[in-house]
Short mmCIF file of C-alpha atoms and ligand atoms in Angstrom, two decimals:
data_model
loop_
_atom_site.label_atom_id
_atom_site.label_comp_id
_atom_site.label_asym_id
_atom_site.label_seq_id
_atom_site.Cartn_x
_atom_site.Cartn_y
_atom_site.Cartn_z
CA UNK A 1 -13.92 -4.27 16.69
CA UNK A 2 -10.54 -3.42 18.47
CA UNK A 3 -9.14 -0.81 16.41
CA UNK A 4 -5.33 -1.70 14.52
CA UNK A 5 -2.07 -0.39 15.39
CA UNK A 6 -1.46 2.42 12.55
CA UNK A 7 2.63 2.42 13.76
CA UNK A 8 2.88 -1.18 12.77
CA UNK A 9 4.49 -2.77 9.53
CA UNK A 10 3.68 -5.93 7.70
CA UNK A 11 5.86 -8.64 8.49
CA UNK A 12 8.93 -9.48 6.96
CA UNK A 13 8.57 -12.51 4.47
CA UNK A 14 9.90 -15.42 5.83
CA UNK A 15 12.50 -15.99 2.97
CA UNK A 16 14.57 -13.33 5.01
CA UNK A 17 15.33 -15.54 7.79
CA UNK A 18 17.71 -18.01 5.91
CA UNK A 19 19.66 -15.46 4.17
CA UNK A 20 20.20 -13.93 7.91
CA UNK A 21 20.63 -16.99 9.03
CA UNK A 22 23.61 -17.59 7.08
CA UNK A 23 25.17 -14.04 7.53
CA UNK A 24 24.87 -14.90 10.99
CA UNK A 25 26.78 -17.57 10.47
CA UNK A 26 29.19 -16.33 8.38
CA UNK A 27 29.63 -13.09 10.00
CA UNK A 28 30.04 -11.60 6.62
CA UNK A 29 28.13 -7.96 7.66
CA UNK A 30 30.30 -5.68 5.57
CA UNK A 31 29.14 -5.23 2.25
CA UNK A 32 32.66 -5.18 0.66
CA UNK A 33 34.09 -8.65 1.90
CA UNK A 34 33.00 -11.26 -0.39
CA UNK A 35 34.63 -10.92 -3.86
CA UNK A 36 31.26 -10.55 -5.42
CA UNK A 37 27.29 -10.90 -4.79
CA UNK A 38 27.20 -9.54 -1.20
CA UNK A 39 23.23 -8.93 -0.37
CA UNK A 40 24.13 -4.78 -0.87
CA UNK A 41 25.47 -5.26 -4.13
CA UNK A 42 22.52 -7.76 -5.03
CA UNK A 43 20.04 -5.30 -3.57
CA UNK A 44 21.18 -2.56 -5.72
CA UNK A 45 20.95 -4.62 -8.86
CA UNK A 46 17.47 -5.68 -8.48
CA UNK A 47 16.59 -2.29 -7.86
CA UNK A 48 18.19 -0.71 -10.49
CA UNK A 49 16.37 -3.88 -13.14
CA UNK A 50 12.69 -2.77 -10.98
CA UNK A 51 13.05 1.19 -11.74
CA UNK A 52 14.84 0.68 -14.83
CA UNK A 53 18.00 2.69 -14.11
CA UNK A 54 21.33 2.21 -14.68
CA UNK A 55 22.69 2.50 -11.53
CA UNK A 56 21.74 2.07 -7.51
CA UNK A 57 23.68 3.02 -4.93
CA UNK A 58 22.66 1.76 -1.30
CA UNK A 59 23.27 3.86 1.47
CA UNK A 60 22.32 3.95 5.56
CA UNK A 61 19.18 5.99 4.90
CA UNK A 62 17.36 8.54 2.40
CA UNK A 63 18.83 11.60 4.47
CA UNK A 64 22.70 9.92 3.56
CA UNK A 65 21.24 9.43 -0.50
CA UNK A 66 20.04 13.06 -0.64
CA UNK A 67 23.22 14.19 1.30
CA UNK A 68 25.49 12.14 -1.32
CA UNK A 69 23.26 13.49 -4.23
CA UNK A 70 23.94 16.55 -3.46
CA UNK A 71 28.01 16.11 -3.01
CA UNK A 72 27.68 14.14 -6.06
CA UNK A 73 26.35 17.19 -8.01
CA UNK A 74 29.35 18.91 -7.23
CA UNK A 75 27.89 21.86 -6.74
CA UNK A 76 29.68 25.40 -5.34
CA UNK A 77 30.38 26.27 -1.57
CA UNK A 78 27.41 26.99 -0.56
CA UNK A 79 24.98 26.49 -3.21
CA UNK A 80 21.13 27.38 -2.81
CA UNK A 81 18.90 24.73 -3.04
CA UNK A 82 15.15 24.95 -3.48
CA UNK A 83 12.89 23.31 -1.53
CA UNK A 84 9.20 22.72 -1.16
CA UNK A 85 8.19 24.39 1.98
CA UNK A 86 6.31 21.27 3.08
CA UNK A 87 8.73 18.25 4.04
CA UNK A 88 10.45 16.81 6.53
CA UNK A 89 13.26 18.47 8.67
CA UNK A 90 15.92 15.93 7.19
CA UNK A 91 15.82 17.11 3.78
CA UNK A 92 17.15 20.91 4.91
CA UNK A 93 19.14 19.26 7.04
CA UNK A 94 20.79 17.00 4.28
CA UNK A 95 21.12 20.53 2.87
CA UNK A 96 23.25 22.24 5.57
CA UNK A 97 25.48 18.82 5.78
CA UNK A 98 26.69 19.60 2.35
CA UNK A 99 27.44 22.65 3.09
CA UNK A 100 24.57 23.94 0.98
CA UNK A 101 21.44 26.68 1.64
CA UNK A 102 17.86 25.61 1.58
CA UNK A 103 15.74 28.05 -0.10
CA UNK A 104 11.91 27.50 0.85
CA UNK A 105 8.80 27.59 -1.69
CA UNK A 106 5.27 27.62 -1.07
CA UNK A 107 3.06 24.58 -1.32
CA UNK A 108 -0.24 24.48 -2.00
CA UNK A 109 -3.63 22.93 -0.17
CA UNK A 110 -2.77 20.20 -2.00
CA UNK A 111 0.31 19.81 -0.41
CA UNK A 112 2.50 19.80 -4.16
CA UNK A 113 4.58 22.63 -4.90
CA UNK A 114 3.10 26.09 -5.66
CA UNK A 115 4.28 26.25 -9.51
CA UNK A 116 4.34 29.98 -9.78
CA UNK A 117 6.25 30.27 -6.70
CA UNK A 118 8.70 27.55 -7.53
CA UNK A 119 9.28 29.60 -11.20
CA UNK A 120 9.52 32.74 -9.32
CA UNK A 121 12.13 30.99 -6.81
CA UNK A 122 14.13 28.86 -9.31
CA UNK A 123 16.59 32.14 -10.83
CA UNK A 124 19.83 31.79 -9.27
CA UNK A 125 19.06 27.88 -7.08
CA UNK A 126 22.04 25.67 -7.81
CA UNK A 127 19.93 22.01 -7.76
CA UNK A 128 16.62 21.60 -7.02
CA UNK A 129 14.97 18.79 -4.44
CA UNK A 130 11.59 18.00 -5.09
CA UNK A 131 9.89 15.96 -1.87
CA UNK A 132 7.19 14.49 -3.13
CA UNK A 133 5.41 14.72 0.79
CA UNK A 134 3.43 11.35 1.97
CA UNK A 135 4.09 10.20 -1.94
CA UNK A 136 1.58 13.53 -3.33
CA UNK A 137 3.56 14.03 -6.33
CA UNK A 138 4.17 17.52 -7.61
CA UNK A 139 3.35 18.57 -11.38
CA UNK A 140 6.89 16.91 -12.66
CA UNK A 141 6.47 17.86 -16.20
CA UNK A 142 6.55 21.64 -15.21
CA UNK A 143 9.13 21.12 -12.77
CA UNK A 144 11.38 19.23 -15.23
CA UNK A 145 10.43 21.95 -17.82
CA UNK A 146 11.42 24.57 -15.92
CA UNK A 147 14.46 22.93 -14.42
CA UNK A 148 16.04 21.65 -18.20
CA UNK A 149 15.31 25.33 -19.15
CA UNK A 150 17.77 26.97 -16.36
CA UNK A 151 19.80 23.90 -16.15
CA UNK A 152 19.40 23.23 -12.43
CA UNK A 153 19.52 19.45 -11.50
CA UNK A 154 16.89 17.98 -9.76
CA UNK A 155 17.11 15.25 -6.72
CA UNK A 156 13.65 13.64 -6.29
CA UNK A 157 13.08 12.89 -2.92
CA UNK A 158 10.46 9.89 -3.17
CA UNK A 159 11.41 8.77 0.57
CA UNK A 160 7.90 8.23 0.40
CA UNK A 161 7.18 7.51 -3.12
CA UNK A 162 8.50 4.11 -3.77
CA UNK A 163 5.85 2.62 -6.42
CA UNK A 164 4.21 6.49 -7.88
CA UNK A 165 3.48 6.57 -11.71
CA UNK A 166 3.85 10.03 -13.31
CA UNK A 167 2.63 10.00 -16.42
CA UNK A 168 3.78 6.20 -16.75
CA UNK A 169 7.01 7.01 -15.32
CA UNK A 170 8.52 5.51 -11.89
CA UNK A 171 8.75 8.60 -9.43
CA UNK A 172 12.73 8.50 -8.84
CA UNK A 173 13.57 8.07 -12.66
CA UNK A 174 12.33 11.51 -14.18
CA UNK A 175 15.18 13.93 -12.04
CA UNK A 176 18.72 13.20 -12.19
CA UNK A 177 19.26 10.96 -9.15
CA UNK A 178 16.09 9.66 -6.95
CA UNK A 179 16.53 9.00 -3.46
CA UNK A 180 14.44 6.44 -1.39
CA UNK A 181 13.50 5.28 2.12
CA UNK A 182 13.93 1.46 3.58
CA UNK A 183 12.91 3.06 7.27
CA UNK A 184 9.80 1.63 9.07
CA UNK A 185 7.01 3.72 8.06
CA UNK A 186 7.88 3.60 4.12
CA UNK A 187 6.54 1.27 1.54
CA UNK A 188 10.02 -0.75 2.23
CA UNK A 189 10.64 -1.78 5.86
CA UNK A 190 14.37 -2.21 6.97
CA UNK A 191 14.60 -0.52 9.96
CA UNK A 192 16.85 1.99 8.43
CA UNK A 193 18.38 2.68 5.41
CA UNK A 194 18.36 4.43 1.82
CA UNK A 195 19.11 3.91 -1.42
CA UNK A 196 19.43 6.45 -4.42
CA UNK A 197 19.34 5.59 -8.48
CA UNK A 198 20.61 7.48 -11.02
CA UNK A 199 21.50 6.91 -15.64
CA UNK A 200 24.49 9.28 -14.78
CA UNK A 201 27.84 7.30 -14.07
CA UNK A 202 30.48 10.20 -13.07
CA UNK A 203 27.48 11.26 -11.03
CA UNK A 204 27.01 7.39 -9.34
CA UNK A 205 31.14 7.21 -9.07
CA UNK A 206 31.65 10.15 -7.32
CA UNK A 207 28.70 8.78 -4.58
CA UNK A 208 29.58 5.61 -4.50
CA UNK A 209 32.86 6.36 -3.25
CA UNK A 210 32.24 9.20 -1.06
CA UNK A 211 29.59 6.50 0.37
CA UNK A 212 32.97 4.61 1.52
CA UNK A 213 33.86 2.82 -0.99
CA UNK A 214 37.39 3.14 -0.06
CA UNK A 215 40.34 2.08 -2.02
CA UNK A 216 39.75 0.09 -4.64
CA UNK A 217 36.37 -1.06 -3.19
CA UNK A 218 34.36 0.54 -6.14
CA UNK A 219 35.78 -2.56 -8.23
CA UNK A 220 32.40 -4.25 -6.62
CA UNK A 221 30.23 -1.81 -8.23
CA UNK A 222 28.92 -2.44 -12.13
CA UNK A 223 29.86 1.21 -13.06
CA UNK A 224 31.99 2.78 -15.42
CA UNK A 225 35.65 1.90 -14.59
CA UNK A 226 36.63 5.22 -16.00
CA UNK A 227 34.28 7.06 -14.19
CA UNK A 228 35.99 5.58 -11.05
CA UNK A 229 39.26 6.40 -12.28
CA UNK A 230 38.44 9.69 -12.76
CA UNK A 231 37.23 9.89 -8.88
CA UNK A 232 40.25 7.43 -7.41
CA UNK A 233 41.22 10.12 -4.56
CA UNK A 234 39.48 12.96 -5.50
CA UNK A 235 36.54 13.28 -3.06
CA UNK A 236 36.29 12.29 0.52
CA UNK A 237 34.87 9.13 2.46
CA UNK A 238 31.70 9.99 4.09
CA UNK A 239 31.04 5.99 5.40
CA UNK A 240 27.25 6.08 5.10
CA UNK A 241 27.19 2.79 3.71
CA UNK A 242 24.25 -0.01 4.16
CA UNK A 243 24.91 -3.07 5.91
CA UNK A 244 24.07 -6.71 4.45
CA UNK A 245 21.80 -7.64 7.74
CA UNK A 246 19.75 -4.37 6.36
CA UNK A 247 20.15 -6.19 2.43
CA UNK A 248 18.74 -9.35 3.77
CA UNK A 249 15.96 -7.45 5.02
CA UNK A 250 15.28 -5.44 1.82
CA UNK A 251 15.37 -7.95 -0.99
CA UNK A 252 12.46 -10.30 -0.24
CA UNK A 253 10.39 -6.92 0.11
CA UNK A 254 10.98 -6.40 -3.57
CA UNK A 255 8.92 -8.74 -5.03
CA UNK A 256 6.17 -7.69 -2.78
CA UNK A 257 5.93 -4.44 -3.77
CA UNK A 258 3.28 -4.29 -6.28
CA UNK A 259 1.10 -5.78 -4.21
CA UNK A 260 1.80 -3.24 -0.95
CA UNK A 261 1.34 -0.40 -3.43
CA UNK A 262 -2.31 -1.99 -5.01
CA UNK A 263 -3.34 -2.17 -1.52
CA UNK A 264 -2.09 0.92 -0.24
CA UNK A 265 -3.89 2.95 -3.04
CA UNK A 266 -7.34 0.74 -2.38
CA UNK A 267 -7.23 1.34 1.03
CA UNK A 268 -6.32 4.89 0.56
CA UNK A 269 -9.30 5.62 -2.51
CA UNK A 270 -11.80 3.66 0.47
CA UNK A 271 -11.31 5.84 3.45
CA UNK A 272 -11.24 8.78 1.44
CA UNK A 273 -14.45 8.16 -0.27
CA UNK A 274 -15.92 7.61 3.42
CA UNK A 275 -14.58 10.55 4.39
CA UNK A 276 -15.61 12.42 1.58
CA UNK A 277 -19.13 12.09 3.18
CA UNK A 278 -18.78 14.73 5.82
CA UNK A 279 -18.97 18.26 4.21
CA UNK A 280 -16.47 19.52 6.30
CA UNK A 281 -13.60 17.18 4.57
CA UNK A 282 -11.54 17.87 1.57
CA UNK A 283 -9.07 15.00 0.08
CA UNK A 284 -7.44 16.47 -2.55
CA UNK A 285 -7.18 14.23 -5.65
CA UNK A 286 -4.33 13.38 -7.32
CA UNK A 287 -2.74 15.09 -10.36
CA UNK A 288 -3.53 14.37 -14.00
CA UNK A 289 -1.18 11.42 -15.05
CA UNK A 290 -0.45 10.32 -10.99
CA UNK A 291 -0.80 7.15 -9.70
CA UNK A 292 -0.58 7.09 -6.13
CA UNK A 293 1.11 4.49 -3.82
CA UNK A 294 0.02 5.86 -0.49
CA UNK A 295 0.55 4.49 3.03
CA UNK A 296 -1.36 7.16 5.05
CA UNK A 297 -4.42 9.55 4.08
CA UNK A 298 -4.18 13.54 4.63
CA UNK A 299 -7.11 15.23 4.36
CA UNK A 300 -8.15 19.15 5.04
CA UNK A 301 -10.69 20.75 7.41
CA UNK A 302 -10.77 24.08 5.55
CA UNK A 303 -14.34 25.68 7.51
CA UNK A 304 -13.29 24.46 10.73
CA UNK A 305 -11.36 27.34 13.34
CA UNK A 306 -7.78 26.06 14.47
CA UNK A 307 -9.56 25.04 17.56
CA UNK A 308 -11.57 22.71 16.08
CA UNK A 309 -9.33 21.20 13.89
CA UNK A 310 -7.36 20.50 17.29
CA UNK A 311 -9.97 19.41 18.98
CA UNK A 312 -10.56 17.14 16.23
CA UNK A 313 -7.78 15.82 16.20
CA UNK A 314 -7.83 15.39 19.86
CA UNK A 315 -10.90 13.66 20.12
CA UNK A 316 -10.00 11.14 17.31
CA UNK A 317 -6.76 10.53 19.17
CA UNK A 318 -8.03 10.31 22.29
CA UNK A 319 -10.59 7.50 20.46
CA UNK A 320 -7.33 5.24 19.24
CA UNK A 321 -6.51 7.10 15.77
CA UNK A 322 -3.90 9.25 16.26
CA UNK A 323 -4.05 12.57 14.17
CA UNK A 324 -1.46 14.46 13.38
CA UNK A 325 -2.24 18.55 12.24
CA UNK A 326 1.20 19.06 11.24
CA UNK A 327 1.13 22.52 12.05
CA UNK A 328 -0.51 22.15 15.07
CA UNK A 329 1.30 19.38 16.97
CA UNK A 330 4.37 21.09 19.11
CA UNK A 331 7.77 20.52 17.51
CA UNK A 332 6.55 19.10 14.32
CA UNK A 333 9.15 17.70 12.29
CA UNK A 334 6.96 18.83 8.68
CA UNK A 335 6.19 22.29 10.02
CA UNK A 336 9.04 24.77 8.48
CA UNK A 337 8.71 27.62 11.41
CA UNK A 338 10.09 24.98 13.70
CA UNK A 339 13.42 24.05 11.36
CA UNK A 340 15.26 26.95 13.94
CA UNK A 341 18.62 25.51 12.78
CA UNK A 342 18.01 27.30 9.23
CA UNK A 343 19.74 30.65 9.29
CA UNK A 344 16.71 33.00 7.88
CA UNK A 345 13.52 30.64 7.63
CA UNK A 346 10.93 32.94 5.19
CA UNK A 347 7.62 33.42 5.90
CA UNK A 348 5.38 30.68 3.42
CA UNK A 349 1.61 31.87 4.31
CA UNK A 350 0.25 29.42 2.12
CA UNK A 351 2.06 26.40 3.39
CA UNK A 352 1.62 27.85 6.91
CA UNK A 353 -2.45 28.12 6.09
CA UNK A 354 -2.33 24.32 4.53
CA UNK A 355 -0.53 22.63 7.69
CA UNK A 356 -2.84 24.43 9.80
CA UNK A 357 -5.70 22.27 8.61
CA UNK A 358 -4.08 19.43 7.06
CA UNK A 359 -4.58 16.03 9.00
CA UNK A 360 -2.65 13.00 8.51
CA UNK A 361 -3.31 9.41 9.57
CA UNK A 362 -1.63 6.07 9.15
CA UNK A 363 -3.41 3.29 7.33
CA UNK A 364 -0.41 0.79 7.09
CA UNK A 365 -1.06 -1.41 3.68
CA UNK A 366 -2.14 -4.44 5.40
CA UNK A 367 -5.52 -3.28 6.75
CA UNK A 368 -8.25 -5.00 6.24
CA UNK A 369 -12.03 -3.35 5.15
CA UNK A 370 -13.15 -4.18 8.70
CA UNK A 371 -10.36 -2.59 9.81
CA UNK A 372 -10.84 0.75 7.93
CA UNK A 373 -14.19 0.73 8.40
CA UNK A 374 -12.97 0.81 12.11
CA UNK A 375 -10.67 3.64 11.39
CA UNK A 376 -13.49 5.57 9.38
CA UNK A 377 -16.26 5.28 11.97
CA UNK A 378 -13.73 6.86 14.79
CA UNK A 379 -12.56 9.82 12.11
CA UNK A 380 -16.23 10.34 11.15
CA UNK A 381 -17.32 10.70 14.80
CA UNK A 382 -14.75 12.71 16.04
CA UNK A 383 -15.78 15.02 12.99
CA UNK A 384 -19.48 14.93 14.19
CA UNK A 385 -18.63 15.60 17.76
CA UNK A 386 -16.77 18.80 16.80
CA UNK A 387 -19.37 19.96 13.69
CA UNK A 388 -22.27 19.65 16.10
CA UNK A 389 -20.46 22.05 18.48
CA UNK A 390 -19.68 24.32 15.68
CA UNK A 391 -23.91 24.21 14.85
CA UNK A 392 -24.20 25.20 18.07
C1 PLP B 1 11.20 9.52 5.56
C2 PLP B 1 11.51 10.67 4.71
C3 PLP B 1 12.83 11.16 4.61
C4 PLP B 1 13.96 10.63 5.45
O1 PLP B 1 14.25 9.28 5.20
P1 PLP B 1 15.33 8.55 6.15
O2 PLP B 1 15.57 7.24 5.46
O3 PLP B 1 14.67 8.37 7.49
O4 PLP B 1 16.52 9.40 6.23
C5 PLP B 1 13.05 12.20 3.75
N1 PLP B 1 12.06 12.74 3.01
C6 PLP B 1 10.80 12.30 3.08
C7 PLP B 1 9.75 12.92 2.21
C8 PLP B 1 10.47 11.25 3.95
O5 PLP B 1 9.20 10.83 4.00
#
């Protein structure tokens, strides 16, 4: 069996190709040209109606949503904004463009946010981003408890997330604004670009124009005219706005959704199981109330030295799976000691100890069970490889 490629994405359906097609033809790329129903402002419409929010807002990428969320909240120079200590590089950096401070909290070996570090963090945070890491959703009910009790807003960052239940509830609809991924490797494939949703319209205003809609532009939105008014001049033009190519790309996606996240989550629940078999693995389960919509596995080697979980990893690599340790790979984007841009970066031992051991694989949605059995067999003998030299 020739193993898959774990870097690729499913197609794109084939309904895209006449809607690009006829941009193509038209040359009508900008998303504020035609009078009304340009792909963009379709896009946002239907994905507004899918999570049940009032308002979307499509942007060039999730790092340009959180970045707008975050000018949006209109929060002071230099606000402090807390942060799992497990996520990836662009969400402090989205913090430093607005002109904001990440502050750093532990997560645990389950990769969710440490709740009695959070609590003892939250006293004096502006706003609150909560990345929910490889779509492992953190206890949102305490967050949200805590967070309505001090009055700090929250941004969910479900980059990664797109088609998590919490309790019920779309993950991206419980915080104040959600922000999402359309870049390869997320549920939603468009290359690039973003896309954030939000019930509050001063909040939406404020973003959409700051996103570029310049002039009177924001007439093309379905917002609140007096929200707009209110904003007419007031905040600057960032230009981080999504072309209709990327639209075209997006929308026929949509519908397919459900499907990609039923998959995902089977695939997911089937290597883990097989996994599960070798005593030196630990998946960690999901939450009370979560219902995953994963596109990779992570898993922890907890008895195993940092050697062998490298050489683990190596091995498996080496055997056409790649496997990332995030803490162990050089220049890891997820591993906070290597975010030098951050003025002071604390010391987290517990998130340091989890991406030590924590592995992470691809298993892109359209796999098939031959095809994870593949993926299993390589993982489990890697694992044997490096437990028989640890009997040893
Ligand atoms: C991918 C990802 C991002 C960044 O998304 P872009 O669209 O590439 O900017 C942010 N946070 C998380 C958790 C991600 O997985």
């Amino acid at each position: 069996m020739t193993l898959p490629d774990l870097q690729q994405a499913e197609p794109i359906p084939a309904t895209a190709r006449a809607e690009i097609d006829a941009l193509l033809t038209s040359a009508d790329l900008f998303r504020y040209t035609a009078a009304k129903d340009a792909p963009v402002t379709l896009l946002e419409q239907e994905f507004a109606a899918m999570m049940g929010s009032a308002y979307a807002l499509a942007v060039s990428s999730c790092s340009a949503a959180l970045f707008l969320s975050l000018k949006a909240l209109d929060l002071p120079e230099n606000a402090k904004v807390l942060i799992p200590g497990f996520t990836f590089a662009a969400v402090p950096s989205a913090i430093i463009h607005a002109g904001c401070q990440p502050v750093l909290c532990e997560v645990g070996a389950d990769y969710r946010i440490d709740m009695a570090d959070f609590a003892d963090r939250l006293p004096g945070v502006d706003a609150v981003i909560v990345s929910h890491m490889r779509g492992h959703t953190s206890d949102m009910d305490a967050i949200m408890a805590l967070c309505d009790a001090a009055g700090t807003p929250v941004i969910e960052d479900a980059a990664h997330s797109l088609g998590t239940l919490w309790q019920g509830r779309r993950i991206g609809t419980i915080g104040k604004v959600g922000c999402f991924s359309f870049q390869s490797y997320k549920m939603i494939n468009a290359g690039e670009g973003g896309i954030l949703i939000t019930d509050d319209p001063d909040l939406v205003a404020r973003a959409v124009i700051m996103s570029g809609a310049y002039e009177h532009n924001w007439k093309k939105h379905a917002v609140l005219e007096a929200a707009f008014a209110r904003w007419q001049n007031k905040v600057p033009l960032y230009n981080l706005r999504m072309s209709n190519l990327a639209a075209a790309v997006v929308r026929p996606q949509l519908p397919e959704l459900p499907r990609r996240v039923a998959s995902g989550l089977r695939n997911h629940n089937y290597v883990a199981a097989r996994l599960r078999e070798s005593d030196f693995v630990e998946v960690p389960c999901p939450l009370r109330g979560e219902v995953r919509a994963p596109d990779s596995i992570q898993f922890n080697l907890p008895d195993l030295t940092d050697a062998q979980v490298r050489a683990f990893a190596d091995s498996a690599t080496g055997a056409g799976i790649k496997v990332q340790v995030f803490g162990q790979s050089t220049d890891n984007a997820r591993a906070f000691w290597n975010w030098e841009f951050l003025k002071d970066v604390p010391d987290l031992p517990r998130t340091r100890a989890m991406l030590m051991r924590a592995c992470d694989v691809r298993l892109p949605v359209q796999l098939t069970k031959d095809q994870l059995d593949a993926v299993c067999e390589v993982l489990l003998g890697a694992l044997a490889q490096v437990s028989a030299a640890h009997a040893a």
